[in-house]
Coordinates of C-alpha atoms in Angstrom, one line a residue:
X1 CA 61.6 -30.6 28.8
X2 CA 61.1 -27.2 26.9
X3 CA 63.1 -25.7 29.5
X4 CA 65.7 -28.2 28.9
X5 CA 66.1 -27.7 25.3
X6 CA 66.4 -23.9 25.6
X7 CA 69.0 -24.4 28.3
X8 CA 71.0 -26.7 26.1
X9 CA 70.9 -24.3 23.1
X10 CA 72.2 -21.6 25.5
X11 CA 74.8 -23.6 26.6
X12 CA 75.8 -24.4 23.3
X13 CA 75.8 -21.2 22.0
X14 CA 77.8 -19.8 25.3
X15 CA 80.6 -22.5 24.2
X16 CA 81.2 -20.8 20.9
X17 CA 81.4 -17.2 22.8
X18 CA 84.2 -18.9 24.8
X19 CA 86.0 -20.3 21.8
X20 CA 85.6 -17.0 20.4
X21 CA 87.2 -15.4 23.4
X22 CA 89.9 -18.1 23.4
X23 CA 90.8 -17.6 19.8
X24 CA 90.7 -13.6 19.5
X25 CA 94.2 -12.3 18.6
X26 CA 95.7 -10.5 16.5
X27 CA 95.3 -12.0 12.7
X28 CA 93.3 -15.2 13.8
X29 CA 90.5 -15.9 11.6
X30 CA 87.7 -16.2 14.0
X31 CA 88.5 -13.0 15.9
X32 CA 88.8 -10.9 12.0
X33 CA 85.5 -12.7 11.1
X34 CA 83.4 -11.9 14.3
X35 CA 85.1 -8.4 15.0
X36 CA 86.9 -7.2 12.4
X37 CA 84.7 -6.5 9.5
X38 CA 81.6 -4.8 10.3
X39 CA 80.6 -4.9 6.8
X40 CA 79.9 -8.3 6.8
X41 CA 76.3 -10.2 8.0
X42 CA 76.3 -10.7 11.8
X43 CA 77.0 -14.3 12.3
X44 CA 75.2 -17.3 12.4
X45 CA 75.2 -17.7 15.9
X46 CA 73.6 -14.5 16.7
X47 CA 70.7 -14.9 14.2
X48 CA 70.0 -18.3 15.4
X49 CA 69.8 -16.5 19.2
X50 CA 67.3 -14.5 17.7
X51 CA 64.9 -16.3 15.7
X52 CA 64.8 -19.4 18.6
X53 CA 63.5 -16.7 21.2
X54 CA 60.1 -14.7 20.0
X55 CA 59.4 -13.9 23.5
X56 CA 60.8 -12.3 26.3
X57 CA 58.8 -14.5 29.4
X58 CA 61.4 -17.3 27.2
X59 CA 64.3 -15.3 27.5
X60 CA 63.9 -14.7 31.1
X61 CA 63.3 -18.4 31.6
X62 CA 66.2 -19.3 29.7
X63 CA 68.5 -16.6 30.9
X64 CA 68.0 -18.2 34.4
X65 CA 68.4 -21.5 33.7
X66 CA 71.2 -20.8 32.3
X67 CA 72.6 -19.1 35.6
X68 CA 71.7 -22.0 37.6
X69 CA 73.8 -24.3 35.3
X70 CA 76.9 -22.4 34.4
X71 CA 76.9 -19.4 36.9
X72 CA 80.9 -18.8 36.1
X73 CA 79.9 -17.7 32.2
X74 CA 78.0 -14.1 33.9
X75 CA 78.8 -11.8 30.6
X76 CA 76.2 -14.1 29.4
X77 CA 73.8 -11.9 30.7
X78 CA 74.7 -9.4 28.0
X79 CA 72.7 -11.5 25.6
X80 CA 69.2 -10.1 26.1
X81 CA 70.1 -6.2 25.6
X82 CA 72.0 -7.7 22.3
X83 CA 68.7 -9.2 21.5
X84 CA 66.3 -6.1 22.3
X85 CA 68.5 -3.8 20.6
X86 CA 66.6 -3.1 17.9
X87 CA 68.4 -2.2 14.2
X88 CA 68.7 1.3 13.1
X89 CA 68.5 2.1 9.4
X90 CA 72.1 3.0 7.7
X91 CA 72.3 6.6 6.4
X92 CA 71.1 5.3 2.9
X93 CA 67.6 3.7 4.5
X94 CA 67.2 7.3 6.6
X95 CA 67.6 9.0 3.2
X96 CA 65.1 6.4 1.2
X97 CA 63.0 7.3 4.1
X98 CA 62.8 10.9 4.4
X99 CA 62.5 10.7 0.5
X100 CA 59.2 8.3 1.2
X101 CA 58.0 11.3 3.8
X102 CA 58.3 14.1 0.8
X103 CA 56.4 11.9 -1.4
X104 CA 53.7 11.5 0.7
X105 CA 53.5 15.0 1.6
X106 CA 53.8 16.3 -2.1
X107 CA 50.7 13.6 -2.5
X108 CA 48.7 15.2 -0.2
X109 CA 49.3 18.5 -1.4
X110 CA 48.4 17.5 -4.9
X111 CA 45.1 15.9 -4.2
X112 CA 44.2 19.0 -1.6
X113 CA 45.5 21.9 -3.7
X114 CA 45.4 24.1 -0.9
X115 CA 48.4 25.9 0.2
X116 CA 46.5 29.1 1.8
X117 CA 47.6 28.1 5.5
X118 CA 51.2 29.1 4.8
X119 CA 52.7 32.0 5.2
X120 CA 54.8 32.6 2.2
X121 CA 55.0 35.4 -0.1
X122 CA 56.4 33.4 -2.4
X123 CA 53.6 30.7 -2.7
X124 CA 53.4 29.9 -6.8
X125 CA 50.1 30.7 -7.7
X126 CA 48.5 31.4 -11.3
X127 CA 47.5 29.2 -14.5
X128 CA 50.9 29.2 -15.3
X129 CA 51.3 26.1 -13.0
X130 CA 50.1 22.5 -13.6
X131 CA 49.4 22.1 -9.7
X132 CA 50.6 25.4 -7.9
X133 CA 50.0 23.5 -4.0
X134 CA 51.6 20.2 -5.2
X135 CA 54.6 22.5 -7.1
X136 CA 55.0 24.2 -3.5
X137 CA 55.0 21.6 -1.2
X138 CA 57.4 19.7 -3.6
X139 CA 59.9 23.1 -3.5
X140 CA 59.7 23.0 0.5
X141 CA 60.7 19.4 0.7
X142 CA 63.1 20.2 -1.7
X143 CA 64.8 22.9 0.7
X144 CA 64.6 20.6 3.5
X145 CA 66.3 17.6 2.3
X146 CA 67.9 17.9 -1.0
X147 CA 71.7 17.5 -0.6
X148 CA 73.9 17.1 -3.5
X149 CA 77.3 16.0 -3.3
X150 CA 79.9 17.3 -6.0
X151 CA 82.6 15.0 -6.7
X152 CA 86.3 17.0 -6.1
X153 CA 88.4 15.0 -9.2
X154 CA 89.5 16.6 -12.4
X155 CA 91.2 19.8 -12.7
X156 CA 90.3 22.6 -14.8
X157 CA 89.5 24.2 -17.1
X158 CA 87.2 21.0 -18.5
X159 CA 85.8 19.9 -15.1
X160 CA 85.1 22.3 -12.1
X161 CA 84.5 25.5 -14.4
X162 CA 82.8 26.3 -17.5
X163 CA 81.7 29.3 -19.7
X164 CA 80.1 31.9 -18.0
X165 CA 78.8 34.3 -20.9
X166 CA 77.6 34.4 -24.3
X167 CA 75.4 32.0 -25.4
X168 CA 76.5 28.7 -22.6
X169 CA 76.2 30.9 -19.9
X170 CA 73.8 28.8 -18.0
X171 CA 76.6 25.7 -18.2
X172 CA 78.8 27.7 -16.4
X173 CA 76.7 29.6 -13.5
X174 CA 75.4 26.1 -12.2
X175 CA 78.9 24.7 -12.0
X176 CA 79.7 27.7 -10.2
X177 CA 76.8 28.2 -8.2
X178 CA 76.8 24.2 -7.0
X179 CA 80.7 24.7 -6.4
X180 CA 81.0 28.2 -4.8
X181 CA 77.6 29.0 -3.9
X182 CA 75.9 29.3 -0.7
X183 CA 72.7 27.7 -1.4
X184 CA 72.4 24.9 1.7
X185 CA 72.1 22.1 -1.1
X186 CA 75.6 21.1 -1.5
X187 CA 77.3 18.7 0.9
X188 CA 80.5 17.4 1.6
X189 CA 79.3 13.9 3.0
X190 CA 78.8 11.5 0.2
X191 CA 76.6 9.4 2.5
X192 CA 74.4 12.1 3.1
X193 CA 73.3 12.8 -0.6
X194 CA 70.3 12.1 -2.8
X195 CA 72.0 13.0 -6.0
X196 CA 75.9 13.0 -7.1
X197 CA 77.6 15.6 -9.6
X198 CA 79.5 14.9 -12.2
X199 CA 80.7 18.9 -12.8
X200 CA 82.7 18.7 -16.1
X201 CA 81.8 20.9 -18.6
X202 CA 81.0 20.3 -22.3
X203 CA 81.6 23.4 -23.7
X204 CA 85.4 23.4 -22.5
X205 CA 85.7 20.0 -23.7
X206 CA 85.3 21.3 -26.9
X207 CA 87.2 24.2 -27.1
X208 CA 90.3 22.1 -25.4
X209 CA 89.9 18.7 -27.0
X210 CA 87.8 18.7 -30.5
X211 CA 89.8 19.6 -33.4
X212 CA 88.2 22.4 -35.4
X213 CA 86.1 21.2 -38.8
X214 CA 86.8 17.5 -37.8
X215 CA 83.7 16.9 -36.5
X216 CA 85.2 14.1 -34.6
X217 CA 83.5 14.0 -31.1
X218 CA 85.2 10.9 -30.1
X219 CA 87.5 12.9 -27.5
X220 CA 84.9 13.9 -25.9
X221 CA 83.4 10.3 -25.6
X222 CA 86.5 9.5 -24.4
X223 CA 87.2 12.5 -21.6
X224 CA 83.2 11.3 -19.8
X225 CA 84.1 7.8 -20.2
X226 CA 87.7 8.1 -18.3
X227 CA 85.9 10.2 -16.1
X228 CA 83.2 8.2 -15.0
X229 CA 85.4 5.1 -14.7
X230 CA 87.8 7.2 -12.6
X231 CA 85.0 8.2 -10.0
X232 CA 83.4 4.7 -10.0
X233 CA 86.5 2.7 -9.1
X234 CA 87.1 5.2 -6.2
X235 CA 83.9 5.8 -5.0
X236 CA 81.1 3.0 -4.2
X237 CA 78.3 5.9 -5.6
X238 CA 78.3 5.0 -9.3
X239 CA 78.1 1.0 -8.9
X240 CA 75.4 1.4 -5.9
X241 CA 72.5 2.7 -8.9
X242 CA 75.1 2.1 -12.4
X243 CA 74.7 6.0 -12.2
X244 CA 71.1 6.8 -11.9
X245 CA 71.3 9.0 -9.0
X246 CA 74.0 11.5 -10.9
X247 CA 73.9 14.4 -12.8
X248 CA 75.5 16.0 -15.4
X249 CA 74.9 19.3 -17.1
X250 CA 75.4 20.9 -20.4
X251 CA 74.2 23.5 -22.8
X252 CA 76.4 22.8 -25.5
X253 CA 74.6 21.2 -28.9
X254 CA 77.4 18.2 -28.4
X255 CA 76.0 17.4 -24.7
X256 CA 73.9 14.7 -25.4
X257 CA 76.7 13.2 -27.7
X258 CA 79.3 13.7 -25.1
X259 CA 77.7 11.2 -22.8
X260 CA 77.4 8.2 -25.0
X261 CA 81.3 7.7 -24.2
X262 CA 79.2 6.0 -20.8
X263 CA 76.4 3.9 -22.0
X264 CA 74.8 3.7 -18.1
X265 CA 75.6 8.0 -18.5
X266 CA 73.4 8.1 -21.6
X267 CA 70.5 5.9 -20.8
X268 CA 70.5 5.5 -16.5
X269 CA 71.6 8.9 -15.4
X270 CA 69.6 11.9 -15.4
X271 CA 70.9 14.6 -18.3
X272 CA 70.6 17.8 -17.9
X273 CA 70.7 19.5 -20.9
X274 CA 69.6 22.3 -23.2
X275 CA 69.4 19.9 -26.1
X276 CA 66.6 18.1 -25.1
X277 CA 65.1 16.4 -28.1
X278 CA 63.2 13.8 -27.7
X279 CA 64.5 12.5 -31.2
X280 CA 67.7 12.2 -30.1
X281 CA 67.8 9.6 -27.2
X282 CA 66.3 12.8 -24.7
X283 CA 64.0 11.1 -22.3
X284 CA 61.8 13.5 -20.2
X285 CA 61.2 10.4 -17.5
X286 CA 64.9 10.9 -16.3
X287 CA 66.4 13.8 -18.4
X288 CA 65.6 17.4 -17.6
X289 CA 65.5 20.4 -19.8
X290 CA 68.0 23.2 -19.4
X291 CA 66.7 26.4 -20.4
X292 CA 69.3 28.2 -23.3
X293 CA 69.9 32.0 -21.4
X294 CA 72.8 34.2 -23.6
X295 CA 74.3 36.8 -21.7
X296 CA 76.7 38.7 -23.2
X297 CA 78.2 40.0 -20.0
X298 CA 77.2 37.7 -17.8
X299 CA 74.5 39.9 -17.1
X300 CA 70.9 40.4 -18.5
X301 CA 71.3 43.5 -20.9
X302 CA 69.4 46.4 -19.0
X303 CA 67.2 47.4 -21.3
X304 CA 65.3 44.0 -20.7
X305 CA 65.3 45.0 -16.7
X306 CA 62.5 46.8 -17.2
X307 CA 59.8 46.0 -19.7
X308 CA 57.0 49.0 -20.8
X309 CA 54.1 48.8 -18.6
X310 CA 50.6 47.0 -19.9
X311 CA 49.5 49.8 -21.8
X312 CA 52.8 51.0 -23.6
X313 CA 51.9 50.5 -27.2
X314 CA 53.6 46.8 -29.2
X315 CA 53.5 48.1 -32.6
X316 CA 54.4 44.7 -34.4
X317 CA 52.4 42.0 -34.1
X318 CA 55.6 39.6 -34.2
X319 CA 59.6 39.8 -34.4
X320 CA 62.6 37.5 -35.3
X321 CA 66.2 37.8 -36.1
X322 CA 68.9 34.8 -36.7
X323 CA 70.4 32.9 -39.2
X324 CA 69.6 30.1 -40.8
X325 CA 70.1 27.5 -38.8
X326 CA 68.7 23.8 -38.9
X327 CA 65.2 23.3 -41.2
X328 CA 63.3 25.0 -39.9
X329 CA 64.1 28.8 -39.8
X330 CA 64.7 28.7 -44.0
X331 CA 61.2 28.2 -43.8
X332 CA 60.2 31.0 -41.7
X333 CA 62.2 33.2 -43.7
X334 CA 61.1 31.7 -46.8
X335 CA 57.7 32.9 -46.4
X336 CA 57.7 35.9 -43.9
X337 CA 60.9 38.2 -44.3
X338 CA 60.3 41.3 -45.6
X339 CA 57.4 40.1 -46.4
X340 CA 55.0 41.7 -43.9
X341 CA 55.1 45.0 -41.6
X342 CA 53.0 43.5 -39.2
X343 CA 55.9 40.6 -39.1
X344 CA 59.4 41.8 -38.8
X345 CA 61.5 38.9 -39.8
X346 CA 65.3 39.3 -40.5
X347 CA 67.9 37.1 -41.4
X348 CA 70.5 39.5 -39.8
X349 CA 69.4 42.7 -38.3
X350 CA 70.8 45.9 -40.3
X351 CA 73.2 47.4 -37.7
X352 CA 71.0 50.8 -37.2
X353 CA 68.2 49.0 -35.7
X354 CA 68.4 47.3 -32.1
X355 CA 67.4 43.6 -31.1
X356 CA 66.1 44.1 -27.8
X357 CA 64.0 47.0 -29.1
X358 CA 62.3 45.2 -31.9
X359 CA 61.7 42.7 -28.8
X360 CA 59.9 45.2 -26.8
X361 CA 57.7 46.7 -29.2
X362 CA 56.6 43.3 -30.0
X363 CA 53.1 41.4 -28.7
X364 CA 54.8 37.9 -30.3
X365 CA 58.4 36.8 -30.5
X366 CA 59.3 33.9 -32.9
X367 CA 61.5 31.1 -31.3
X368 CA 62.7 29.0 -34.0
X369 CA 64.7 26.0 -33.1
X370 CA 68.3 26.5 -35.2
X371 CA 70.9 23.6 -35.3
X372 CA 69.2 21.9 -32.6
X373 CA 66.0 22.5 -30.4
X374 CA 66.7 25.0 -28.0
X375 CA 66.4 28.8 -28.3
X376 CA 68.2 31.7 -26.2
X377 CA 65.3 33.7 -27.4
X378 CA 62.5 32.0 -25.2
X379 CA 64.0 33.7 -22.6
X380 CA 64.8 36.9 -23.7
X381 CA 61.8 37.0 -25.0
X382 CA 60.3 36.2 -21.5
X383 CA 62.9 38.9 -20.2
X384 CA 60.9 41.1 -23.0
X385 CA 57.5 40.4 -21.3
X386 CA 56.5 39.4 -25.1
X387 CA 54.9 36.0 -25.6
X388 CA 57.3 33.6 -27.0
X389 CA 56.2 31.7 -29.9
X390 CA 57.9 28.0 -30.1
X391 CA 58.4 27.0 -33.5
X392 CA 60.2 23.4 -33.2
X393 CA 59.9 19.7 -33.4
X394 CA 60.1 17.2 -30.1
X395 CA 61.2 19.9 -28.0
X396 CA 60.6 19.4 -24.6
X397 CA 60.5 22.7 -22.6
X398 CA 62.2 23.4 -19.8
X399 CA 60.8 23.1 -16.6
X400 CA 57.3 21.5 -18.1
X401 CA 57.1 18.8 -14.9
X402 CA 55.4 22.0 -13.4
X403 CA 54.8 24.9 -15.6
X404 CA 52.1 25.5 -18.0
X405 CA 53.9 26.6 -20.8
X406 CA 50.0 27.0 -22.8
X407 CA 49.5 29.1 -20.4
X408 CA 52.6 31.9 -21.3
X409 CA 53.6 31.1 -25.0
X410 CA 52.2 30.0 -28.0
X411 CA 53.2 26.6 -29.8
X412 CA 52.6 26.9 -33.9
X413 CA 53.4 23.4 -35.9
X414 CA 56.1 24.0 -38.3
X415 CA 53.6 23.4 -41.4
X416 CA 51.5 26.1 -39.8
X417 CA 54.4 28.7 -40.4
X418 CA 52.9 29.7 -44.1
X419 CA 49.5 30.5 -42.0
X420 CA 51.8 32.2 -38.9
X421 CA 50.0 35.6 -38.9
X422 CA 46.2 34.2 -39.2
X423 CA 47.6 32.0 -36.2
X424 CA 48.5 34.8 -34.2
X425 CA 45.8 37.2 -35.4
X426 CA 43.6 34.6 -34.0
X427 CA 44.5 35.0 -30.5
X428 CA 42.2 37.7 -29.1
X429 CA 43.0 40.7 -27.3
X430 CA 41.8 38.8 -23.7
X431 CA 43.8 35.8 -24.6
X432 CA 46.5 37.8 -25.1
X433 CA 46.5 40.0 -22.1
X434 CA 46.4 36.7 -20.1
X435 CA 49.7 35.1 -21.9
X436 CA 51.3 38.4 -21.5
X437 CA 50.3 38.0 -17.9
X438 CA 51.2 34.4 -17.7
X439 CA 54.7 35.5 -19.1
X440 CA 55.3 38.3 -16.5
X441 CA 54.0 35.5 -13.4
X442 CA 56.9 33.2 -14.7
X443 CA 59.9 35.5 -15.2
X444 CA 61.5 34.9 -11.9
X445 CA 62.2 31.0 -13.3
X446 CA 64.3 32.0 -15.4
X447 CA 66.3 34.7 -13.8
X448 CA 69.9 33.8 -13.0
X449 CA 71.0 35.5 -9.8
X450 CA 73.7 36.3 -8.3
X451 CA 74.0 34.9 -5.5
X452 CA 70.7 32.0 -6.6
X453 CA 67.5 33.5 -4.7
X454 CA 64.6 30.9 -4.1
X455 CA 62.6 29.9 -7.5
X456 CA 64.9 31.4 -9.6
X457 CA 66.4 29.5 -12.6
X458 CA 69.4 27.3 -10.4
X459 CA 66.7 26.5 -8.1
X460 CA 63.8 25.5 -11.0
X461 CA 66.9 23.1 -12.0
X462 CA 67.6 21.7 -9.0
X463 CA 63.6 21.1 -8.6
X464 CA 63.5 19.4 -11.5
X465 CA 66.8 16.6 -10.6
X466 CA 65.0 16.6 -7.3
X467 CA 61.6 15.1 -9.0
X468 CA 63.7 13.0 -11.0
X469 CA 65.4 11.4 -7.9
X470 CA 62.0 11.0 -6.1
X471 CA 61.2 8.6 -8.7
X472 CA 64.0 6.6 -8.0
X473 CA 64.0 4.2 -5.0
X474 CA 67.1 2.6 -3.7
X475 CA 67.0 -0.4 -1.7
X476 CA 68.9 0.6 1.4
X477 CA 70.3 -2.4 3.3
X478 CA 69.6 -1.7 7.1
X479 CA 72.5 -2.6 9.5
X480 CA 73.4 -2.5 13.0
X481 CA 76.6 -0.1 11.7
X482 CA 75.8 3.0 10.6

């Protein structure tokens, strides 16, 4: 009777294959529902095949029942390699799963912290470093697997381009790097990669679109919002995650601003930006932190190439130059310019005396946020091999997922300004040898080369998208069509 029952479900199930086969022409609806639209479920009949035979000793039986009753239906036979043929993941599940692999492995590493078997001269090691081993093996994975796809619409100058020197120079170098580079992350498959980029820059938006003293930043709002509802009406990308697997990037103080003209921009995709204040809708979960690098040239200014040697004499205990920008550099001038030898604060610097001088004769430089939170002069003063000194409120520093920055600078609260040189004076000369140290060690992250070079400053920002798209996990439908 079992035998019976399987035989008769078979049979069944053969008589819709025929109808199938009768029916399949050109337009008719059973032969575009079965065979025309892969991305559809399989249909009924097949899942029913499935689930009614666990075994295969009852697939042989029925299979040869089946001969025995209806030997003229012999493509019948084809229904047991359909059957064992087992599913294989679409290129979204391989992704989610090679992604699953580097997690594990950047697990492992973290709880071992031992990265001595490799042979790598540039293994991260040092204080500088929250967990140099886990760091590594997170960077490797990183150059294994990490693809990012740039989308191709918008013209320049706003999208595909920005600037390149002065003070935005970072905004620029990435787009170019990620556009025209040959760093092995970029790819031209869409359904190969972990992250999408959304390369319009900021900085052009507003020298092409805001109207000077307005301070209307509407157009802006409106350029990312057309924008984004251009590339997610003609790509399936943005919908799949409502954005959180792109990127954008800017440098300019109006970044974060820009992207509230998308609200899934400003609160689902990951920002990168060099305004990253935490008091301003920056969250370090999913934003990153673009370090603030002004190059005049484009290039870093020679005399910061080379910085003295350990024992060439600092003279001043700390330096700063700027104007007064934002709240908190009135008060550092307030009470320390011209006001101290050992400090050398100036609102502007007279034209006879030269920044990058002051910079390396200095033990501390003073990095005082201005308009907004970021500072070029962390890094030059990193370039300076002189221990920045962050004077600012909920800053989050660049690159903190994996850098010590306690270990390379010094952070004073603002209402400690008035007490600055006790502060500074307090640090003793083996603390400060070991900063200084700590400053030298993490140089090369901040460096922008040309072309990138591996741990350099495009690659500490690529790392730190990367960790921001491990924590996200897509739920990749698997499918017999890949």
């Amino acid at each position: 009777m079992e035998v019976s029952r399987w035989v008769f479900l078979v049979l069944s199930q053969l008589l819709i294959l025929s109808l199938v086969k009768a029916f399949r022409s050109p337009g008719h609806a059973i032969s575009s529902l079965f065979f025309s639209n892969p991305k559809l479920e399989e249909p009924v009949w097949k899942a029913n095949l499935q689930t009614h035979f666990p075994t295969s000793s009852q697939l042989q039986a029925v299979v040869s029942a089946a001969n025995s009753v209806a030997p003229s239906m012999q493509h019948s036979r084809t229904i047991p390699v359909i059957l064992k043929k087992a599913k294989t993941p679409n290129k979204a599940a391989q992704l989610e799963e090679g992604l699953a692999r580097a997690r594990a492995a950047i697990r492992k590493a973290a709880s071992t912290r031992n990265v001595s078997r490799a042979i790598d001269a540039d293994i991260p090691k040092g204080d500088i470093y929250r967990n140099p081993s886990e760091f590594y093996q997170s960077y490797v994975e990183m150059e294994k697997r990490f693809k990012v796809y740039v989308y191709q619409d918008g013209d320049p100058p706003m999208v595909h381009e920005g600037p390149c020197k002065d003070i935005y120079t970072i905004e620029g170098r990435f787009i170019e790097e990620m556009e025209f580079g040959m760093n092995g992350f970029r790819t031209r498959d869409a359904q190969r990669a972990h992250v999408y980029f959304l390369p319009f820059s900021v900085t052009r938006m507003v020298a092409y679109l805001y109207q000077p003293l307005s301070y209307d930043i509407s157009p802006l709002q409106r350029f990312v919002s057309g924008y984004v509802r251009s590339i997610s009406s003609k790509y399936p990308f943005w919908n799949r995650t409502q954005g959180a697997d792109h990127f954008m990037l800017s440098c300019h103080d109006w970044g974060p601003h820009a992207t509230k003209g998308n609200p899934f921009l400003y609160n689902t995709s990951i920002r990168v930006l060099c305004n990253a204040n935490t008091s301003e809708g920056f969250v370090p979960r999913k934003d990153v932190s673009l370090p603030e690098i002004n190059l005049y040239d484009g290039n870093i200014s020679p005399k910061l190439l080379s910085p003295p040697s350990d024992d060439a004499p600092r003279p001043y205990l700390a330096f700063f130059s700027g104007g007064l920008h934002g709240p908190i550099r009135p008060i550092l001038l307030q009470h320390w310019k011209g006001q101290d030898t050992d400090i050398r604060v100036y609102e502007y610097l007279p034209k006879e005396l030269d920044y990058y001088s002051f910079m390396l004769q200095s033990k501390f430089c003073l990095c005082p946020s201005g308009y907004e939170v970021a500072s070029p002069r962390i890094v030059e003063a990193i370039y300076a091999e002189c221990v920045p000194v962050i004077l600012s409120n909920n800053y989050v520093l660049p690159f903190s997922d994996v850098l010590r920055w306690e270990a390379f600078s010094v952070s004073v609260r603002v209402s400690d300004i008035p007490r600055l040189k006790k502060v500074l004076r307090g640090v003793s000369e083996d603390e400060y040898r070991k900063l200084k140290a700590g400053v030298r060690a993490v140089r090369r992250h901040f460096v922008l080369n040309q072309p990138a070079k591996r741990f350099d400053v495009f690659h500490m920002i690529l790392h730190s998208i990367w960790l921001r798209r491990l924590d996200i996990k897509i739920a990749a439908n698997r499918s017999m069509h890949d």
